[in-house]
Amino acid sequence: QAGVDDILFLLTGDGGEKPTLEHKIQSYQLENVRLTGEISKKQIPSLYAVSDLTITTFLNLPVLYTNSPNKFFDSLSAGKPVIVNSPGWTKEIVEKYQCGFYVDPERPEQLAEQLMHIKTDKEKIDSMGANALHVAREVFDREKMVGRIQQVLSGILEKQNS
């Protein structure tokens, strides 16, 4: 949104779209968008520490609705609310656990509207961040997930042996 200077977008990575993004940033004179280039896994916690929330985006292709992006899990474990644009399982998680929100990939203005609405609501951001950390610990904890997998496999074996 024009005239908004209190939201900073920090885009990480060094993918094929970087030159296009650099050109658009320059063309539109976007002073609140920074490109970091490629960063190491060790630097990610530092980025999350200075972020209020994160965005996990994908092209609007049904085949991508089942993606399990590391950045989504990293955000949850850092206690950061996550904005998602995939109508798949990540949308279900952020809505069920109120640990972020979904924006329609065909309506990018929704992202601007949501950011303008939430940017001054520190309590809501903190609440969603606490929910994100809860989801990381209770839903996606590796040891708990392994336990669930073991239960399922044990149940299958019991059925086969009876």
Short mmCIF file of C-alpha atoms in Angstrom, two decimals:
data_model
loop_
_atom_site.label_atom_id
_atom_site.label_comp_id
_atom_site.label_asym_id
_atom_site.label_seq_id
_atom_site.Cartn_x
_atom_site.Cartn_y
_atom_site.Cartn_z
CA GLN A 1 0.00 0.00 0.00
CA ALA A 2 1.38 3.39 -0.94
CA GLY A 3 2.74 5.50 1.87
CA VAL A 4 3.22 2.62 4.30
CA ASP A 5 6.74 2.75 5.67
CA ASP A 6 6.44 0.83 8.93
CA ILE A 7 6.36 -2.65 7.41
CA LEU A 8 9.61 -4.17 6.16
CA PHE A 9 9.65 -7.21 3.89
CA LEU A 10 12.82 -9.28 4.13
CA LEU A 11 13.02 -11.79 1.28
CA THR A 12 15.58 -14.56 1.54
CA GLY A 13 16.99 -16.86 -1.08
CA ASP A 14 18.86 -16.70 -4.32
CA GLY A 15 16.44 -18.29 -6.75
CA GLY A 16 15.78 -17.66 -10.39
CA GLU A 17 13.24 -14.91 -9.66
CA LYS A 18 15.76 -12.72 -7.82
CA PRO A 19 16.68 -10.55 -10.86
CA THR A 20 12.99 -9.96 -11.59
CA LEU A 21 12.37 -9.01 -7.96
CA GLU A 22 15.36 -6.66 -7.94
CA HIS A 23 14.02 -4.97 -11.06
CA LYS A 24 10.52 -4.58 -9.60
CA ILE A 25 11.89 -3.23 -6.31
CA GLN A 26 13.88 -0.65 -8.23
CA SER A 27 11.09 0.19 -10.71
CA TYR A 28 8.49 0.71 -8.00
CA GLN A 29 11.03 2.37 -5.69
CA LEU A 30 10.13 0.02 -2.86
CA GLU A 31 12.14 1.16 0.11
CA ASN A 32 10.59 -1.37 2.48
CA VAL A 33 11.66 -4.53 0.62
CA ARG A 34 15.10 -6.05 1.14
CA LEU A 35 16.63 -9.09 -0.54
CA THR A 36 19.15 -10.99 1.55
CA GLY A 37 20.29 -13.43 -1.09
CA GLU A 38 21.17 -16.92 0.01
CA ILE A 39 21.51 -17.41 3.75
CA SER A 40 22.77 -20.37 5.74
CA LYS A 41 20.55 -22.49 7.98
CA LYS A 42 22.53 -21.11 10.94
CA GLN A 43 21.37 -17.56 10.10
CA ILE A 44 17.66 -18.41 10.02
CA PRO A 45 17.06 -18.17 13.80
CA SER A 46 18.54 -14.66 13.77
CA LEU A 47 16.13 -13.61 11.03
CA TYR A 48 13.16 -15.02 12.90
CA ALA A 49 14.30 -13.30 16.09
CA VAL A 50 13.89 -9.88 14.44
CA SER A 51 10.66 -10.76 12.59
CA ASP A 52 7.11 -10.29 13.76
CA LEU A 53 5.70 -12.89 11.39
CA THR A 54 6.63 -14.95 8.36
CA ILE A 55 5.15 -15.74 4.98
CA THR A 56 5.13 -19.17 3.34
CA THR A 57 3.98 -18.89 -0.27
CA PHE A 58 3.57 -21.21 -3.23
CA LEU A 59 2.27 -20.99 -6.75
CA ASN A 60 -1.44 -21.73 -6.84
CA LEU A 61 -1.08 -25.27 -8.17
CA PRO A 62 -3.01 -28.19 -6.63
CA VAL A 63 0.11 -30.38 -6.71
CA LEU A 64 1.75 -27.94 -4.26
CA TYR A 65 -1.09 -28.05 -1.72
CA THR A 66 0.57 -31.03 -0.03
CA ASN A 67 4.03 -29.44 0.27
CA SER A 68 5.73 -29.58 3.65
CA PRO A 69 7.96 -26.51 3.57
CA ASN A 70 10.80 -26.29 6.08
CA LYS A 71 10.18 -22.55 6.47
CA PHE A 72 6.69 -23.29 7.77
CA PHE A 73 8.02 -25.58 10.50
CA ASP A 74 10.91 -23.19 11.25
CA SER A 75 8.40 -20.38 11.79
CA LEU A 76 6.27 -22.44 14.13
CA SER A 77 9.26 -23.57 16.18
CA ALA A 78 10.45 -19.95 16.41
CA GLY A 79 7.03 -18.97 17.77
CA LYS A 80 6.22 -16.74 14.79
CA PRO A 81 2.79 -16.46 13.20
CA VAL A 82 2.75 -17.74 9.63
CA ILE A 83 0.92 -16.26 6.67
CA VAL A 84 0.18 -18.96 4.07
CA ASN A 85 -1.32 -18.77 0.60
CA SER A 86 -1.78 -22.47 -0.09
CA PRO A 87 -5.33 -23.78 0.38
CA GLY A 88 -3.90 -27.12 1.50
CA TRP A 89 -2.97 -28.50 4.90
CA THR A 90 -0.96 -25.41 5.98
CA LYS A 91 -4.15 -23.35 5.72
CA GLU A 92 -5.95 -25.90 7.88
CA ILE A 93 -3.20 -25.69 10.53
CA VAL A 94 -3.04 -21.88 10.75
CA GLU A 95 -6.82 -21.63 10.93
CA LYS A 96 -7.38 -24.52 13.36
CA TYR A 97 -4.67 -23.41 15.78
CA GLN A 98 -4.91 -19.65 15.13
CA CYS A 99 -1.15 -19.48 14.57
CA GLY A 100 -1.28 -17.29 11.49
CA PHE A 101 -3.64 -16.68 8.62
CA TYR A 102 -4.42 -17.60 5.04
CA VAL A 103 -4.52 -15.23 2.09
CA ASP A 104 -5.97 -16.24 -1.25
CA PRO A 105 -3.15 -16.48 -3.84
CA GLU A 106 -5.51 -15.04 -6.46
CA ARG A 107 -6.20 -11.98 -4.30
CA PRO A 108 -2.85 -10.44 -3.28
CA GLU A 109 -4.64 -7.40 -1.89
CA GLN A 110 -5.73 -9.67 0.98
CA LEU A 111 -2.12 -9.78 2.16
CA ALA A 112 -1.94 -5.98 2.25
CA GLU A 113 -5.29 -5.78 4.05
CA GLN A 114 -4.28 -8.38 6.65
CA LEU A 115 -0.92 -6.72 7.28
CA MET A 116 -2.49 -3.29 7.65
CA HIS A 117 -5.03 -4.74 10.07
CA ILE A 118 -2.59 -6.68 12.24
CA LYS A 119 0.49 -4.44 12.21
CA THR A 120 -0.66 -2.47 15.23
CA ASP A 121 -2.17 -5.42 17.11
CA LYS A 122 0.88 -6.61 19.06
CA GLU A 123 -1.34 -8.65 21.37
CA LYS A 124 -2.77 -10.62 18.42
CA ILE A 125 0.70 -11.20 16.94
CA ASP A 126 1.96 -12.41 20.32
CA SER A 127 -1.05 -14.68 20.76
CA MET A 128 -0.64 -16.23 17.31
CA GLY A 129 3.10 -16.64 18.01
CA ALA A 130 2.38 -18.49 21.25
CA ASN A 131 -0.07 -20.68 19.36
CA ALA A 132 2.59 -21.35 16.71
CA LEU A 133 5.04 -22.52 19.36
CA HIS A 134 2.33 -24.72 20.88
CA VAL A 135 1.70 -26.33 17.48
CA ALA A 136 5.41 -26.95 17.01
CA ARG A 137 5.70 -28.62 20.40
CA GLU A 138 2.43 -30.54 20.50
CA VAL A 139 1.60 -31.37 16.90
CA PHE A 140 4.93 -31.55 15.09
CA ASP A 141 7.35 -32.63 17.82
CA ARG A 142 9.52 -35.35 16.25
CA GLU A 143 9.38 -37.71 19.20
CA LYS A 144 5.61 -37.46 19.43
CA MET A 145 5.27 -38.00 15.69
CA VAL A 146 7.51 -41.08 15.84
CA GLY A 147 5.34 -42.41 18.66
CA ARG A 148 2.22 -41.94 16.54
CA ILE A 149 3.83 -43.67 13.58
CA GLN A 150 4.85 -46.58 15.81
CA GLN A 151 1.27 -46.90 17.07
CA VAL A 152 -0.08 -46.99 13.53
CA LEU A 153 2.47 -49.56 12.39
CA SER A 154 1.91 -51.69 15.49
CA GLY A 155 -1.84 -51.61 14.83
CA ILE A 156 -1.28 -52.75 11.25
CA LEU A 157 0.97 -55.60 12.39
CA GLU A 158 -1.54 -56.69 15.02
CA LYS A 159 -4.32 -56.80 12.41
CA GLN A 160 -2.13 -58.82 10.03
CA ASN A 161 -1.20 -61.31 12.76
CA SER A 162 -4.75 -61.88 13.99
#
